C-alpha positions as a printed NumPy array, in Angstrom:
array([[ -47.169,   -0.085, -107.655],
       [ -49.67 ,    1.637, -105.388],
       [ -48.239,    3.503, -102.405],
       [ -50.975,    5.192, -100.399],
       [ -50.356,    8.332,  -98.387],
       [ -50.881,    8.102,  -94.665],
       [ -54.382,    8.741,  -93.371],
       [ -52.684,   10.946,  -90.766],
       [ -51.391,   13.145,  -93.59 ],
       [ -54.869,   13.546,  -95.01 ],
       [ -56.423,   14.27 ,  -91.599],
       [ -53.702,   16.824,  -90.89 ],
       [ -54.3  ,   18.575,  -94.214],
       [ -58.026,   18.856,  -93.542],
       [ -57.465,   20.081,  -89.976],
       [ -55.131,   22.83 ,  -91.229],
       [ -57.848,   23.842,  -93.677],
       [ -60.366,   24.245,  -90.885],
       [ -62.107,   20.867,  -90.734],
       [ -63.522,   20.815,  -87.22 ],
       [ -64.248,   17.611,  -85.342],
       [ -67.757,   16.252,  -85.708],
       [ -68.364,   12.728,  -84.388],
       [ -71.443,   12.515,  -86.616],
       [ -69.143,   12.5  ,  -89.656],
       [ -67.392,    9.317,  -88.543],
       [ -68.593,    5.8  ,  -89.223],
       [ -70.311,    4.506,  -86.056],
       [ -68.122,    1.956,  -84.299],
       [ -71.11 ,   -0.328,  -83.776],
       [ -71.166,   -0.974,  -87.543],
       [ -67.713,   -2.588,  -87.53 ],
       [ -69.198,   -6.06 ,  -86.979],
       [ -71.74 ,   -5.669,  -89.784],
       [ -69.43 ,   -5.95 ,  -92.779],
       [ -69.743,   -9.431,  -94.244],
       [ -67.708,   -9.484,  -97.456],
       [ -63.958,   -9.194,  -97.796],
       [ -64.403,   -6.068,  -99.939],
       [ -66.715,   -4.32 ,  -97.473],
       [ -64.431,   -5.283,  -94.57 ],
       [ -61.383,   -3.942,  -96.42 ],
       [ -63.137,   -0.686,  -97.32 ],
       [ -64.367,   -0.329,  -93.725],
       [ -60.805,   -0.902,  -92.501],
       [ -59.846,    2.155,  -94.53 ],
       [ -62.832,    4.159,  -93.309],
       [ -62.   ,    3.458,  -89.667],
       [ -58.322,    4.239,  -90.346],
       [ -59.401,    7.663,  -91.537],
       [ -61.736,    8.088,  -88.552],
       [ -58.922,    7.076,  -86.212],
       [ -56.536,    9.633,  -87.706],
       [ -59.274,   12.296,  -87.648],
       [ -59.918,   11.711,  -83.944],
       [ -56.191,   11.685,  -83.065],
       [ -55.502,   14.927,  -84.931],
       [ -58.36 ,   16.531,  -82.989],
       [ -57.293,   14.941,  -79.668],
       [ -60.555,   13.005,  -79.195],
       [ -59.006,   10.074,  -77.368],
       [ -62.186,    8.343,  -76.183],
       [ -63.289,    7.995,  -79.793],
       [ -59.764,    7.075,  -80.874],
       [ -59.756,    3.99 ,  -78.678],
       [ -63.041,    2.799,  -80.181],
       [ -61.807,    3.267,  -83.731],
       [ -58.636,    1.316,  -82.947],
       [ -60.738,   -1.575,  -81.618],
       [ -62.871,   -1.475,  -84.786],
       [ -59.679,   -1.635,  -86.861],
       [ -58.421,   -4.587,  -84.856],
       [ -61.723,   -6.433,  -85.381],
       [ -61.743,   -5.751,  -89.117],
       [ -58.015,   -6.421,  -89.409],
       [ -58.52 ,   -9.917,  -88.041],
       [ -61.227,  -10.544,  -90.662],
       [ -59.084,   -9.453,  -93.616],
       [ -55.87 ,  -11.166,  -92.56 ],
       [ -54.097,   -8.288,  -90.807],
       [ -54.393,   -9.538,  -87.222],
       [ -50.633,   -9.9  ,  -86.798],
       [ -50.039,   -6.144,  -87.151],
       [ -52.135,   -5.518,  -84.048],
       [ -50.494,   -8.308,  -82.08 ],
       [ -46.945,   -7.16 ,  -82.782],
       [ -44.946,   -4.743,  -80.674],
       [ -47.615,   -4.529,  -77.964],
       [ -49.327,   -1.936,  -80.147],
       [ -52.684,   -1.932,  -78.377],
       [ -51.094,   -1.868,  -74.929],
       [ -48.786,    0.992,  -75.902],
       [ -51.741,    2.859,  -77.345],
       [ -53.817,    2.483,  -74.176],
       [ -50.874,    3.482,  -71.954],
       [ -50.288,    6.677,  -73.976],
       [ -53.849,    7.606,  -74.904],
       [ -53.553,   11.173,  -73.579],
       [ -50.202,   11.929,  -75.23 ],
       [ -50.796,   13.037,  -78.823],
       [ -47.148,   12.758,  -79.906],
       [ -46.942,    9.172,  -78.635],
       [ -50.282,    8.27 ,  -80.221],
       [ -49.171,    9.713,  -83.556],
       [ -45.936,    7.691,  -83.331],
       [ -47.988,    4.557,  -82.636],
       [ -50.272,    5.288,  -85.602],
       [ -47.249,    5.76 ,  -87.847],
       [ -45.96 ,    2.386,  -86.611],
       [ -49.383,    0.863,  -87.319],
       [ -49.297,    2.265,  -90.874],
       [ -45.736,    0.994,  -91.415],
       [ -46.608,   -2.458,  -90.021],
       [ -49.674,   -2.608,  -92.256],
       [ -47.721,   -1.577,  -95.352],
       [ -44.89 ,   -4.016,  -94.559],
       [ -47.278,   -6.9  ,  -93.934],
       [ -49.148,   -6.212,  -97.167],
       [ -45.922,   -6.089,  -99.172],
       [ -44.351,   -9.15 ,  -97.541],
       [ -47.488,  -11.244,  -98.02 ],
       [ -48.385,  -10.211, -101.568],
       [ -51.606,   -8.445, -100.546],
       [ -51.065,   -5.273, -102.573],
       [ -54.677,   -5.343, -103.751],
       [ -55.764,   -4.972, -100.123],
       [ -53.742,   -1.764,  -99.862],
       [ -55.599,   -0.187, -102.774],
       [ -58.986,   -1.187, -101.392],
       [ -58.436,   -0.089,  -97.806],
       [ -56.936,    3.196,  -98.984],
       [ -60.015,    3.728, -101.163],
       [ -62.126,    3.46 ,  -98.006],
       [ -59.888,    5.935,  -96.155],
       [ -59.91 ,    8.352,  -99.084],
       [ -63.686,    8.199,  -99.48 ],
       [ -64.161,    8.869,  -95.758],
       [ -61.802,   11.869,  -95.913],
       [ -63.626,   13.295,  -98.922],
       [ -66.968,   12.736,  -97.174],
       [ -65.785,   14.657,  -94.102],
       [ -64.364,   17.481,  -96.187],
       [ -67.451,   17.775,  -98.38 ],
       [ -69.717,   17.99 ,  -95.34 ],
       [ -67.546,   20.765,  -93.926],
       [ -67.695,   22.702,  -97.206],
       [ -71.479,   22.421,  -97.276],
       [ -71.695,   23.903,  -93.769],
       [ -69.215,   26.744,  -94.247],
       [ -68.309,   28.01 ,  -97.713],
       [ -65.538,   30.227,  -96.294],
       [ -63.267,   27.33 ,  -95.394],
       [ -60.406,   26.276,  -97.645],
       [ -61.459,   22.627,  -97.447],
       [ -63.053,   22.864, -100.91 ],
       [ -59.692,   23.643, -102.496],
       [ -58.117,   20.713, -100.694],
       [ -60.909,   18.4  , -101.778],
       [ -60.313,   19.342, -105.4  ],
       [ -56.6  ,   18.666, -104.887],
       [ -57.536,   15.188, -103.644],
       [ -58.86 ,   14.357, -107.12 ],
       [ -55.273,   13.522, -108.089],
       [ -55.494,   10.681, -105.585],
       [ -58.786,    9.638, -107.21 ],
       [ -56.949,    9.116, -110.484],
       [ -54.287,    7.036, -108.709],
       [ -56.996,    5.006, -106.955],
       [ -58.768,    4.292, -110.227],
       [ -55.516,    3.023, -111.749],
       [ -54.862,    0.893, -108.672],
       [ -58.389,   -0.541, -108.64 ],
       [ -58.225,   -1.474, -112.328],
       [ -55.165,   -3.588, -111.512],
       [ -56.781,   -5.522, -108.656],
       [ -56.311,   -9.188, -109.549],
       [ -59.717,  -10.469, -108.478],
       [ -61.954,   -8.147, -110.478],
       [ -65.666,   -8.458, -109.807],
       [ -68.79 ,   -6.325, -110.121],
       [ -68.216,   -4.683, -106.722],
       [ -64.667,   -3.595, -107.636],
       [ -65.935,   -2.369, -111.016],
       [ -68.731,   -0.388, -109.299],
       [ -66.286,    1.141, -106.818],
       [ -63.923,    2.108, -109.644],
       [ -66.803,    3.602, -111.641],
       [ -68.069,    5.584, -108.626],
       [ -64.632,    7.099, -108.006],
       [ -64.322,    7.928, -111.719],
       [ -67.711,    9.665, -111.578],
       [ -66.593,   11.727, -108.602]])
C-alpha cells in the first residue's frame, strides 16, 4: 500500500532548510489546460499540489489561489472533482486567503479528502502517480536552490528524499495499467 506524505510536509522541510520562494520554479498556471493524457494530468495534479503547498508555506496567496484553480481543473479531468465540491472548500479558501493557519487547515482537509476519495473509489494508482508529480516538483525546486547557493542545507534534504524515490518506484511498478509512459517514469526516477 502506498501512503504518500503531505506536500505541505515536503514544502515545510524545504523552507526550514532555506528554500526561498521563486515563482519561476513553479509550473506556470497557464499550462494546466495543456495536459491531454490521464497520466500527464495526474502528474500535473501532483506538480500543482506541490506548487500550492510551496506558495502557502511562503505566504504567497495570490499565487496560491491560481494553483488551487489549476488543481480544481485537473482534478475534474482525472475524476477528483467531488473533493473540490465538498465542504465548500473553494469558498472557505477564498474567504481565508490571508490567514495562513486557516489555509493550511484547508489544505490538510483537501489532502485528506483526496486520500479518502482515492481509497474509497479504488484509485490507489492515481495516488502514486500524483505523488510522483509532487515529489518531482519538490526535488526540482530543491535542486535549483542548491545550484544557486551551495551553503544551504537543501542538498542534504534532497538526498534524504531518495528514500521516497525508492517507495515511488515500488508504487509505480504496482500500477495496474502499465504502459510505456509509466515504465519511462519509473526508469527516470530509478536513474535519479
